[in-house]
Tab-separated table of C-alpha atoms in Angstrom:
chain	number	residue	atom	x	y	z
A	1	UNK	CA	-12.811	227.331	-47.198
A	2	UNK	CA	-13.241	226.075	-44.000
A	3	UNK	CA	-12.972	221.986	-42.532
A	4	UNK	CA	-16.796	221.383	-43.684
A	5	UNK	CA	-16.388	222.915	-46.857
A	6	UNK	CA	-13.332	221.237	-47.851
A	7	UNK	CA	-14.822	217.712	-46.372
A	8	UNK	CA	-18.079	218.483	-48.657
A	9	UNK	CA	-16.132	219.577	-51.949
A	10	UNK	CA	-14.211	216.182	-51.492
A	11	UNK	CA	-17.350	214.271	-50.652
A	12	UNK	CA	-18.936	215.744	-53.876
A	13	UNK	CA	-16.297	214.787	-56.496
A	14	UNK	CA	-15.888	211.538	-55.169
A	15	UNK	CA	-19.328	210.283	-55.248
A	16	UNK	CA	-20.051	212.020	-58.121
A	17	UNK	CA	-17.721	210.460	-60.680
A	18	UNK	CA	-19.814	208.037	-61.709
A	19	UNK	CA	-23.415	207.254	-61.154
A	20	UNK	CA	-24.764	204.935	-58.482
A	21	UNK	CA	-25.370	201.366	-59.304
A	22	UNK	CA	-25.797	198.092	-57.650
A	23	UNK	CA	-23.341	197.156	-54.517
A	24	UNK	CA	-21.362	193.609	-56.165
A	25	UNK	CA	-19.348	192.702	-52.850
A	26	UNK	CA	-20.999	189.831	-52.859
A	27	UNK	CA	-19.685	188.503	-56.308
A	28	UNK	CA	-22.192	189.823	-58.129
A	29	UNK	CA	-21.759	189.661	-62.176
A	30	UNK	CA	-23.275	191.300	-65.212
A	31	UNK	CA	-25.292	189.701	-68.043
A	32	UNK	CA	-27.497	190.755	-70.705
A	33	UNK	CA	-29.749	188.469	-72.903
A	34	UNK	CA	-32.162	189.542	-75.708
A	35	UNK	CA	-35.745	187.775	-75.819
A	36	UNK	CA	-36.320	187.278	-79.719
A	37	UNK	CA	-38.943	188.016	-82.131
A	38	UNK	CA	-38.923	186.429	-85.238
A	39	UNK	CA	-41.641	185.930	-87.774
A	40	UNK	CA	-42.779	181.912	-88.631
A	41	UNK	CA	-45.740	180.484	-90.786
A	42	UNK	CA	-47.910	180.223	-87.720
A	43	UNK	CA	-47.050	184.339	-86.934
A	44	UNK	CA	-45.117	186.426	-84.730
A	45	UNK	CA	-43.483	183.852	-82.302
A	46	UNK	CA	-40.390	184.207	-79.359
A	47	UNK	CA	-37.145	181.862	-80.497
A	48	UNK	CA	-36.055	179.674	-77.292
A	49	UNK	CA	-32.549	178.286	-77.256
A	50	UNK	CA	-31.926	174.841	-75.527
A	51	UNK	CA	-28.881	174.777	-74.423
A	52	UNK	CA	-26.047	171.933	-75.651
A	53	UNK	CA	-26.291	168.564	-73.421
A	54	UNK	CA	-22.524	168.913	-73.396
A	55	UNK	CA	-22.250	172.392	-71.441
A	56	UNK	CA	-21.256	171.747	-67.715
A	57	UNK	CA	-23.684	174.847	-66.354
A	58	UNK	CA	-27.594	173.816	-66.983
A	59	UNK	CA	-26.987	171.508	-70.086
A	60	UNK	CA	-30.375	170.997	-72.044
A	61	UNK	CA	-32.530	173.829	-70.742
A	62	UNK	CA	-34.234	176.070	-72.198
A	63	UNK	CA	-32.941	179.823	-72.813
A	64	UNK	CA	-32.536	183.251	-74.234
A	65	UNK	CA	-29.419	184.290	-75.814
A	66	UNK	CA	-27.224	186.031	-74.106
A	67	UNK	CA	-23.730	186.006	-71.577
A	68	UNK	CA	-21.639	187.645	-69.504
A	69	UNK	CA	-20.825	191.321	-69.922
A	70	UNK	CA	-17.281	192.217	-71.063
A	71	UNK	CA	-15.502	195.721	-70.662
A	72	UNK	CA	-15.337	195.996	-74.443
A	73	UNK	CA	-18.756	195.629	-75.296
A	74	UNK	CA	-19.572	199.194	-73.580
A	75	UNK	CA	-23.225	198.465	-72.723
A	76	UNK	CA	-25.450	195.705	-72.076
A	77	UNK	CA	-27.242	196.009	-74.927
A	78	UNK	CA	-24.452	195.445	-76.746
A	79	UNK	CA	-23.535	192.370	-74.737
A	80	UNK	CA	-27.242	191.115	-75.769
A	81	UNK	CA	-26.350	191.269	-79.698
A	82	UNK	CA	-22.726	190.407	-79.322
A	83	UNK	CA	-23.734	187.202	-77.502
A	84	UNK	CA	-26.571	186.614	-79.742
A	85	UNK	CA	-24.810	187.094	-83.062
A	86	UNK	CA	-22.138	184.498	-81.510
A	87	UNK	CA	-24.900	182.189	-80.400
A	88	UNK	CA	-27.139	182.199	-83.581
A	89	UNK	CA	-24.560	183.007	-86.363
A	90	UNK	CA	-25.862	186.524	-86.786
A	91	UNK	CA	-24.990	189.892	-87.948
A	92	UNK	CA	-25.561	193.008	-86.011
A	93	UNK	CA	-27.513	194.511	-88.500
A	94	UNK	CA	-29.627	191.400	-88.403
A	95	UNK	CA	-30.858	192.193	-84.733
A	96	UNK	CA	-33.477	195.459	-84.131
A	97	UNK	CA	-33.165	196.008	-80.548
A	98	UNK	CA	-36.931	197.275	-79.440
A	99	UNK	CA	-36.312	198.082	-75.603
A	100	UNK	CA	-35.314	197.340	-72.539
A	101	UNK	CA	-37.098	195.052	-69.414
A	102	UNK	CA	-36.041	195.457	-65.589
A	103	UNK	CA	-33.143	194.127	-64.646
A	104	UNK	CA	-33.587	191.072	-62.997
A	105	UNK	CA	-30.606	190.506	-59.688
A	106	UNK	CA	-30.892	187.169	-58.979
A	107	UNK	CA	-29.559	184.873	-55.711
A	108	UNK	CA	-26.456	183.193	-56.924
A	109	UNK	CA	-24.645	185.872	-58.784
A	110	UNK	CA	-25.752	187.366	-62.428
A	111	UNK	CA	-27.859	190.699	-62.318
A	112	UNK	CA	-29.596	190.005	-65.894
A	113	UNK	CA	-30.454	193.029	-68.246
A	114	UNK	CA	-32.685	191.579	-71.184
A	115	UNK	CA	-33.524	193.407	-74.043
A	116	UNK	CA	-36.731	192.696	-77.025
A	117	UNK	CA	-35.309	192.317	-80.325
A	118	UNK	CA	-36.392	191.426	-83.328
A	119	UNK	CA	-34.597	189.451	-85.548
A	120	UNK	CA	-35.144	189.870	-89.584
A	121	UNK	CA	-34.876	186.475	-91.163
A	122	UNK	CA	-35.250	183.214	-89.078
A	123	UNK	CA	-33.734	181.900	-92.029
A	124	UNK	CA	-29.996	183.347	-91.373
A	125	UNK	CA	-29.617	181.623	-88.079
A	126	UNK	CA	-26.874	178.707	-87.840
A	127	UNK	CA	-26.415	178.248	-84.256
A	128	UNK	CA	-22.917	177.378	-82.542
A	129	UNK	CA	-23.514	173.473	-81.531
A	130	UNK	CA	-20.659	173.866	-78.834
A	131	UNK	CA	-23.077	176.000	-77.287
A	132	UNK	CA	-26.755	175.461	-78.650
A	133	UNK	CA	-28.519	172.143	-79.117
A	134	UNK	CA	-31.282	173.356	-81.096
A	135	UNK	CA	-33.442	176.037	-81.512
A	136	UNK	CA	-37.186	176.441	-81.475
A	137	UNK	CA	-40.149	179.163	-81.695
A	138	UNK	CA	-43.354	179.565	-79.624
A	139	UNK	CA	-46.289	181.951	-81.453
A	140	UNK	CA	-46.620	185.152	-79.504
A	141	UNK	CA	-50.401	184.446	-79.828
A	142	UNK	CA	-50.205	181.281	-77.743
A	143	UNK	CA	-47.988	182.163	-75.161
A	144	UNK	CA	-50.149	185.329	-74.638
A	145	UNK	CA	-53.235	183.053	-74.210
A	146	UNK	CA	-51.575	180.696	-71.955
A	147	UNK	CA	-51.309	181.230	-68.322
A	148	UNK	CA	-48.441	180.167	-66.537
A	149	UNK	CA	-48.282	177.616	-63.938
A	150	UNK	CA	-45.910	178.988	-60.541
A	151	UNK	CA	-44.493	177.262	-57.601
A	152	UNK	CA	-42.854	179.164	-54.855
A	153	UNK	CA	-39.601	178.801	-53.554
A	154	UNK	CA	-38.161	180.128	-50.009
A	155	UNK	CA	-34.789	181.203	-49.329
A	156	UNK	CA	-33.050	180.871	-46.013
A	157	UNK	CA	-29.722	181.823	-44.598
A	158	UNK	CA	-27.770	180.130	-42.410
A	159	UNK	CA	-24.429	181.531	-40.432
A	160	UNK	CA	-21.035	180.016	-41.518
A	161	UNK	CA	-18.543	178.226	-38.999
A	162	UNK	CA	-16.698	181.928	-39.176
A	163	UNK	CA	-19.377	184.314	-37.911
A	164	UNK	CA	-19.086	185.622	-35.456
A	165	UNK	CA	-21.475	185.080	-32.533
A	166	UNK	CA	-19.830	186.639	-29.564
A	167	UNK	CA	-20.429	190.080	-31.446
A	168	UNK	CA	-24.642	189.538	-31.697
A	169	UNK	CA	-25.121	186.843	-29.389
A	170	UNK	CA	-28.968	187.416	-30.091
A	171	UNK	CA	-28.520	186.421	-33.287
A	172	UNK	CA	-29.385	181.717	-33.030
A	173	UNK	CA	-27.583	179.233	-34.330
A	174	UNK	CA	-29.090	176.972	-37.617
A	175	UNK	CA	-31.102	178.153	-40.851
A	176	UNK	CA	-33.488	181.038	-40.739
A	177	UNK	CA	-36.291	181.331	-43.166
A	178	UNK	CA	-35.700	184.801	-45.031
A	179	UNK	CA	-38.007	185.275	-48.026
A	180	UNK	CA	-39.805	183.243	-51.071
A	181	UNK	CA	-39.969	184.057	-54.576
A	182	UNK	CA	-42.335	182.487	-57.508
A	183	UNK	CA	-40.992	180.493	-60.004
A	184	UNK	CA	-43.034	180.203	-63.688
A	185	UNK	CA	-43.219	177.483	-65.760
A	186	UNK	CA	-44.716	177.726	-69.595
A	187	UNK	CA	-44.996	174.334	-71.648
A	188	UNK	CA	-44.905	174.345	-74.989
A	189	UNK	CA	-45.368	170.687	-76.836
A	190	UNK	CA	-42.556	168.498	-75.392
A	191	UNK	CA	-40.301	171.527	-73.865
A	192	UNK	CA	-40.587	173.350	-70.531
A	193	UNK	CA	-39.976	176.861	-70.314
A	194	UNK	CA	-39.216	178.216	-66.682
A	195	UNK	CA	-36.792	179.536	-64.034
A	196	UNK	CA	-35.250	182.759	-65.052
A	197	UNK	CA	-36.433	182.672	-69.071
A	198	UNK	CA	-39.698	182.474	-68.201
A	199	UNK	CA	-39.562	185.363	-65.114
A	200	UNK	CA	-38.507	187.663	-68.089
A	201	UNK	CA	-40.611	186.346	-70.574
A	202	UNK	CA	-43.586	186.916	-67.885
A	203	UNK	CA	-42.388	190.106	-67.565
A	204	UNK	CA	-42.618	191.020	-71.268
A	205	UNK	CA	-45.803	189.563	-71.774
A	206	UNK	CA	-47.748	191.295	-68.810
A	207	UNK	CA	-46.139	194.711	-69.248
A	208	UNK	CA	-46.501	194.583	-73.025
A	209	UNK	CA	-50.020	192.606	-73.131
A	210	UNK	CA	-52.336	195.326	-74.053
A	211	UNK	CA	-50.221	196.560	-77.154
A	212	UNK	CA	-49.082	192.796	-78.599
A	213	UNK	CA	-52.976	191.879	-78.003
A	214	UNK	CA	-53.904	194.970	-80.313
A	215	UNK	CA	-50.640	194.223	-82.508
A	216	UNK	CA	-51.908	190.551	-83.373
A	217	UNK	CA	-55.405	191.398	-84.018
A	218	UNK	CA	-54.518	194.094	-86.515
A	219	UNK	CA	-52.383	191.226	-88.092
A	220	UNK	CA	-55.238	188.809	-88.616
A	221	UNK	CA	-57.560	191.493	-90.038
C-alpha cells in the first residue's frame, strides 16, 4: 500500500463512521415537536399549546409540543412523544406518529424536527401547568381555508470588537444586511398563531393540502 492508499483507507473509515449531518459549531441544538391531530365536535382540528405565563423563555405564546433532544431518547421522533406525553399527560400508545416535515434550522440555535401525530382521545389530556397554560384546538377545515397573513424580517451581521480586520481589511466596519425570511401569522378567535408554529404548520398544510382537502370532504359526505 503505498502513501495515497494508506492516506485514502484512513480518509474512508474516518468519514465514514457515521453519516453526515448538520455542522453545530455554532451552538447549534436539537429539538423535535409533534403538530397534533385530534378529533373535536366541530371535526378534525390541530391542538395548540400556550405556553405558562410563568416560563422565563416566550411565556404565553402559542406552541406545539415538544423540547430538546436527549441522548436517551435515540431519535427525534421519540423526543416528539416523550416531550408530548410529559407536556399533555399522555401515554405513548396514545400518540400515532403519521410522518415527518423538514427540519426547520433556525437563527438563534434549535434545528427543529416536527413530526404529524395523531392523538386518540382529546379527552386523556391533563396538561403539566408548570409548563402549559392551557390548551386549545383549531378545525383543520378552517385553518385550510384561511390564508395566512406574512411580514418579512431581515437579518444582518455585524463584526465583534475581536475580529479581526487586519486579516480582510476589505471586509467594513458596522452592520451588513445579509438575508430576510417571512414570518406567518394565523388568528384564530382571540389567539395568534405565528413565528416558528406557524412556519411548520404552513408547511403541513401546503405540502399536505390536496390529500386533507379530499380527506375532509369524504368526511362530510
Amino acid at each position: 500500500m503505498n502513501e495515497m492508499e494508506k492516506l485514502q483507507y484512513v480518509l474512508f473509515e474516518r468519514l465514514h463512521r457515521r453519516a453526515p449531518g448538520i455542522d453545530k459549531l455554532d451552538r447549534l441544538w436539537d429539538a423535535a415537536v409533534l403538530l397534533p391531530l385530534v378529533r373535536t365536535p366541530e371535526g378534525i382540528s390541530v391542538l395548540f399549546e400556550e405556553r405558562a405565563h410563568t416560563l422565563r423563555s416566550q411565556p404565553g405564546e402559542v406552541c406545539f409540543p415538544g423540547g430538546k433532544y436527549e441522548c436517551e431518547d435515540n431519535s427525534f421522533r421519540n423526543t416528539a412523544v416523550r416531550e408530548t406525553c410529559e407536556e399533555l399527560g399522555l401515554k405513548p400508545e396514545n400518540i400515532t406518529i403519521c410522518g415527518e416535515l423538514d427540519c426547520l434550522v433556525t437563527h438563534n440555535g434549535p434545528i427543529i424536527h416536527p413530526f404529524v401525530g395523531l392523538i386518540d382521545d382529546i379527552s386523556k389530556i391533563t396538561y403539566s401547568k408548570s409548563e402549559v397554560e392551557r390548551i386549545f384546538t383549531v378545525p383543520l377545515k378552517m385553518l385550510l381555508e384561511q390564508k395566512p397573513r406574512r411580514g418579512s424580517v431581515q437579518l444582518a451581521d455585524h463584526p465583534g470588537d475581536d475580529f479581526p480586520f487586519d486579516l480582510v481589511p476589505q471586509r467594513k466596519r458596522g452592520w451588513r444586511m445579509n438575508k430576510s425570511y417571512y414570518v406567518y401569522f394565523y388568528l384564530y378567535e382571540d389567539k395568534v398563531i405565528w413565528g416558528l408554529t406557524a412556519r411548520m404548520l404552513y408547511a403541513f398544510l401546503y405540502r399536505s393540502r390536496k390529500e386533507l382537502t379530499e380527506y375532509l370532504a369524504e368526511e362530510i359526505d
